Structure formats: C-alpha cells, structure tokens
XYZ file of C-alpha atoms in Angstrom:
124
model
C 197.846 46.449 -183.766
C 195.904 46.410 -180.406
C 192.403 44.983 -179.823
C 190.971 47.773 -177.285
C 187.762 47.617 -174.943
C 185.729 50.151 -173.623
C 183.689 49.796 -170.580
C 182.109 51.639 -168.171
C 179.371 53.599 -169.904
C 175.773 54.062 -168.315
C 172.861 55.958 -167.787
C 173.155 58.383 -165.077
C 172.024 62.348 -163.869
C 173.474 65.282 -164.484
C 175.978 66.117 -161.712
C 176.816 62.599 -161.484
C 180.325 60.227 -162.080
C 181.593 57.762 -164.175
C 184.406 56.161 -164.844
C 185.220 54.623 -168.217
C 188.034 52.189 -168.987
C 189.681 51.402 -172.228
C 191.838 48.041 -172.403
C 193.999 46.133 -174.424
C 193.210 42.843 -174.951
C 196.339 40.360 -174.279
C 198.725 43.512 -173.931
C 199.479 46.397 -172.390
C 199.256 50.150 -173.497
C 202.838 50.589 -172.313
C 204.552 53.073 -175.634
C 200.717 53.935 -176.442
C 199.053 57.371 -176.696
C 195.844 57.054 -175.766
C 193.000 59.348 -176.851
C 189.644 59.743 -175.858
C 187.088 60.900 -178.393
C 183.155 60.803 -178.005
C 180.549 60.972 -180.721
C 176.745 62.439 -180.009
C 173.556 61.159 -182.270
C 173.772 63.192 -184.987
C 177.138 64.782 -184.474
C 180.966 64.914 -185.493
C 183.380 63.029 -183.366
C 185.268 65.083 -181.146
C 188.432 65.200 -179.051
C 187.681 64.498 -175.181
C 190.935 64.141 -173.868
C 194.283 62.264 -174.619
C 197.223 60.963 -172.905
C 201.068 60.544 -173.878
C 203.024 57.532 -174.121
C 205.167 58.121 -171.945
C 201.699 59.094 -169.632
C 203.930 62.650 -168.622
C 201.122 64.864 -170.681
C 197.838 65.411 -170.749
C 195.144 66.954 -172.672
C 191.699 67.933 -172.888
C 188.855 69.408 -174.214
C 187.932 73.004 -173.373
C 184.278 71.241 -172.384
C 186.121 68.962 -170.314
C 188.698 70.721 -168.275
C 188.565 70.718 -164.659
C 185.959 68.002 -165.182
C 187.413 64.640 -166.650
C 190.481 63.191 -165.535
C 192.343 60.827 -168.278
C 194.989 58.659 -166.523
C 196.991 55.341 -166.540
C 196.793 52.435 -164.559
C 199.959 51.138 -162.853
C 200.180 48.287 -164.817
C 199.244 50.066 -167.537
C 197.130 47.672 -168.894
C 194.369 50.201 -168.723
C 193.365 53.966 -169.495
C 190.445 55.569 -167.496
C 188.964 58.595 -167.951
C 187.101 59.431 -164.813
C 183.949 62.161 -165.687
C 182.767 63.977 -162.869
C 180.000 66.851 -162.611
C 178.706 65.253 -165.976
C 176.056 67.060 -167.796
C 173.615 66.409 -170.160
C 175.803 67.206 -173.312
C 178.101 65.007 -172.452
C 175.592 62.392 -173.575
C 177.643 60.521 -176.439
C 179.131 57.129 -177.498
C 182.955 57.290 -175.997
C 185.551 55.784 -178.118
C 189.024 55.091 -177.089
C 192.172 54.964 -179.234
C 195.821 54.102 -179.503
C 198.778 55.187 -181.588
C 202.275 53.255 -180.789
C 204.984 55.661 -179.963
C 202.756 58.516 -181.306
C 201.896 61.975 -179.924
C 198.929 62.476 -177.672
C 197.454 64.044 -180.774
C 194.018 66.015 -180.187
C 193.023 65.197 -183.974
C 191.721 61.599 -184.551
C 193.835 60.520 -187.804
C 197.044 59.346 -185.978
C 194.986 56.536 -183.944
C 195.403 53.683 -185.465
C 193.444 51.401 -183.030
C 190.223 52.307 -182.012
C 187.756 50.459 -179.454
C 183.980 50.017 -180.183
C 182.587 52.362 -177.959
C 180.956 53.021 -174.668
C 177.688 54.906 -174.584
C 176.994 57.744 -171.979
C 173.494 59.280 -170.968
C 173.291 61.896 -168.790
C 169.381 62.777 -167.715
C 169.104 66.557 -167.168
C-alpha cells in the first residue's frame, strides 16, 4: 500500500495553468501506474489521464488531449499532470491513484491507492 498526496490545486481563469503533483509518502512510484481521475460537484468520477509503470504509455481523456500532460519525475517520487488552456469545466476535485505492477487502466477499479484530492476552479 502507498500513502499518496495531491497538491497543487487552486483557483485560477480560464486559459490559465496548473500543475498538480501526486506523491508517495516515504516511497517512490517506481512499478506504479498512476491514474488521474477528477470528480465535479454533483458528478461521476471520471478518467483524466493515466500513466504506465514502466512510464512508456500514456493516456488521456478525449476532454483532455492536447491539453494536460501526465508525466514522471526523474526520481520518480512524483507524478504531475501539468493542465494548460484550462477551462471552466475542468473545475473538479483531482484525485490521484496507484496500482503496483498494474496497467495504466482508464477505469478506476484497479487503483488500489488513492490520494485525497486536490480541488481545481477555473473562473470563466
């Protein structure tokens, strides 16, 4: 089991960037697919993006792509998902999770590890 972290989240306008970070307390996400998931007031939690463990694939949302970048650090203590050209529904609590060894699944049942979340607000 991992502990994970998110940070980064914020209030900011549309068009802006952020970057959000999700890290594992006292370990690193080394063998960990790491997925990205975001929930809006009132909504289902959905699939953002994900990454592989072996960090060689990469996946996103259709309402994502070309727009948020999922990647590891070099240590890879950390996973980032940097959000550019952000829009107002993107506005959403962020969630980040891990599955040892698994697949960079874009369905949130094979996470096993999941981080308390990191809200975004984007002002229109």
């Amino acid at each position: 089991q991992v502990q994970l972290v998110e940070s980064g989240g914020g209030l900011v306008q549309a068009g802006d960037s952020l970057r959000l970070s999700c890290e594992a307390s006292g370990r690193t996400l080394t063998s960990y697919a790491v997925g990205w998931f975001r929930q809006a007031a009132g909504k289902a939690r959905e699939f953002v993006a994900s990454t592989s463990w072996s960090g060689a694939h990469t996946s996103y949302a259709d309402s994502v792509k070309g727009r948020f970048t999922v990647s590891r650090d070099n240590g890879e203590t950390t996973v980032s998902l940097q959000m550019n050209n952000l829009k107002a529904e993107d506005t959403a609590v962020y969630y980040c999770a891990a599955d040892l060894m698994g697949p960079d699944s874009r369905q949130p049942t094979p996470y096993t590890d999941w981080g308390q979340g990191t809200q975004v607000t984007v002002s229109s």
